[in-house]
Amino acid sequence: QLELQESGPGLVKPSETLSLTCTVSGGSVRTTSYYWGWIRQPPGKGLEWIGNIYYTGGTYYNPSLESRVTISVDTSKNQFSLKLTSLTASDTAVYYCARLVSTVTSFDYWGQGALVTVAS
Amino acid sequence: EIVLAQSPATLSVSPGGRATLSCRVSQSISISYNLAWYQQKPGQAPRLLIYGASTRASGIPARFSGSGSGREFTLTISSLQSEDFAVYYCQQYNNWPLTFGGGTKVEI
């Protein structure tokens, strides 16, 4: 059974950089059928797609965040990562990693989510 | 970007009843059948229910059904069970960026 697990700091200061890693178990990130993505959800609000990466390193980013986002993949560790720079309080959210089915571009496996609070 | 409008924001249904949720593309753009539905319970990650507007994901009960194409889509839950009370989101994948609707809360 595929499992995804987010890890990283739960509290980050304004203007600093958020760094999260998603570890994939029960399957490989090195697959032609899937992308690997990040989605976030501010407390009490809806879902926002951040971006995706393919195992070869190709990326798609949400234009609203593109200037601040980097997603990378490490196939040797079966992980992919998110960096979001220049944080403000509005970046406070639960950050989910998920598997994106390439043929239907929907998220079929999700991590449990990691709450990241931006505060001084 | 494509904006998805979900209605109603909150839907009150009795156990055993039927729920009909709507997802509409706000602009004059067709997204064909490129729509998915998710269920999210408090404190949990979303779960994929439907993709391709009407195809149930693996393990999803038959009481969940999706329909529609173009700009208007519907998720129907027949005979609501206690575990179905949750927030439901639609997501389009016809155009980048991927976008989600604002959600419909199904409550007792």
mmCIF file of C-alpha atoms in Angstrom, chain A residues 30-100:
data_model
loop_
_atom_site.group_PDB
_atom_site.id
_atom_site.type_symbol
_atom_site.label_atom_id
_atom_site.label_comp_id
_atom_site.label_asym_id
_atom_site.label_seq_id
_atom_site.Cartn_x
_atom_site.Cartn_y
_atom_site.Cartn_z
ATOM 1 C CA ARG A 30 10.543 6.770 -10.253
ATOM 2 C CA THR A 31 7.454 5.893 -12.252
ATOM 3 C CA THR A 32 6.196 6.996 -15.623
ATOM 4 C CA SER A 33 2.528 6.998 -14.639
ATOM 5 C CA TYR A 34 2.459 9.601 -11.925
ATOM 6 C CA TYR A 35 3.458 13.059 -10.896
ATOM 7 C CA TRP A 36 4.100 14.078 -7.302
ATOM 8 C CA GLY A 37 2.433 17.171 -5.968
ATOM 9 C CA TRP A 38 1.905 19.612 -3.146
ATOM 10 C CA ILE A 39 -1.426 21.114 -2.095
ATOM 11 C CA ARG A 40 -2.117 23.398 0.834
ATOM 12 C CA GLN A 41 -5.160 24.284 2.913
ATOM 13 C CA PRO A 42 -5.285 27.337 5.203
ATOM 14 C CA PRO A 43 -7.132 26.668 8.463
ATOM 15 C CA GLY A 44 -10.868 26.456 7.828
ATOM 16 C CA LYS A 45 -10.495 27.156 4.116
ATOM 17 C CA GLY A 46 -10.324 25.300 0.809
ATOM 18 C CA LEU A 47 -7.590 23.579 -1.152
ATOM 19 C CA GLU A 48 -4.921 25.274 -3.246
ATOM 20 C CA TRP A 49 -2.662 23.419 -5.664
ATOM 21 C CA ILE A 50 0.986 24.463 -5.296
ATOM 22 C CA GLY A 51 2.783 22.407 -7.929
ATOM 23 C CA ASN A 52 3.858 19.026 -9.274
ATOM 24 C CA ILE A 53 7.062 17.278 -10.216
ATOM 25 C CA TYR A 54 7.844 14.296 -12.445
ATOM 26 C CA TYR A 55 10.586 11.871 -11.464
ATOM 27 C CA THR A 56 12.817 13.292 -14.196
ATOM 28 C CA GLY A 57 12.580 16.692 -12.506
ATOM 29 C CA GLY A 58 10.067 18.398 -14.763
ATOM 30 C CA THR A 59 7.782 20.730 -12.828
ATOM 31 C CA TYR A 60 4.487 22.604 -13.039
ATOM 32 C CA TYR A 61 3.815 25.412 -10.586
ATOM 33 C CA ASN A 62 0.778 27.471 -9.696
ATOM 34 C CA PRO A 63 1.457 30.901 -11.261
ATOM 35 C CA SER A 64 0.224 32.571 -8.076
ATOM 36 C CA LEU A 65 3.144 31.023 -6.167
ATOM 37 C CA GLU A 66 5.654 30.332 -8.910
ATOM 38 C CA SER A 67 8.055 33.123 -7.976
ATOM 39 C CA ARG A 68 8.460 31.673 -4.475
ATOM 40 C CA VAL A 69 8.189 27.908 -5.024
ATOM 41 C CA THR A 70 10.695 25.186 -5.796
ATOM 42 C CA ILE A 71 9.791 21.496 -5.904
ATOM 43 C CA SER A 72 12.534 18.922 -6.253
ATOM 44 C CA VAL A 73 12.792 15.132 -6.293
ATOM 45 C CA ASP A 74 15.406 12.736 -4.916
ATOM 46 C CA THR A 75 14.823 9.345 -6.478
ATOM 47 C CA SER A 76 17.628 7.742 -4.445
ATOM 48 C CA LYS A 77 15.746 8.540 -1.232
ATOM 49 C CA ASN A 78 12.275 8.099 -2.754
ATOM 50 C CA GLN A 79 11.397 11.624 -1.659
ATOM 51 C CA PHE A 80 10.261 14.906 -3.098
ATOM 52 C CA SER A 81 10.457 18.303 -1.462
ATOM 53 C CA LEU A 82 8.864 21.732 -1.328
ATOM 54 C CA LYS A 83 10.540 25.063 -0.674
ATOM 55 C CA LEU A 84 8.476 28.224 -0.326
ATOM 56 C CA THR A 85 10.326 31.480 0.249
ATOM 57 C CA SER A 86 9.457 34.915 1.650
ATOM 58 C CA LEU A 87 6.786 33.599 3.951
ATOM 59 C CA THR A 88 3.944 35.669 5.380
ATOM 60 C CA ALA A 89 1.147 34.798 7.770
ATOM 61 C CA SER A 90 -1.075 33.984 4.788
ATOM 62 C CA ASP A 91 1.151 30.979 4.046
ATOM 63 C CA THR A 92 -0.005 29.357 7.288
ATOM 64 C CA ALA A 93 -1.699 26.155 6.207
ATOM 65 C CA VAL A 94 -1.765 22.399 6.271
ATOM 66 C CA TYR A 95 0.558 21.273 3.499
ATOM 67 C CA TYR A 96 -0.249 17.974 1.818
ATOM 68 C CA CYS A 97 1.887 15.913 -0.508
ATOM 69 C CA ALA A 98 0.039 13.683 -2.934
ATOM 70 C CA ARG A 99 0.390 11.410 -5.948
ATOM 71 C CA LEU A 100 -1.068 12.761 -9.157
#
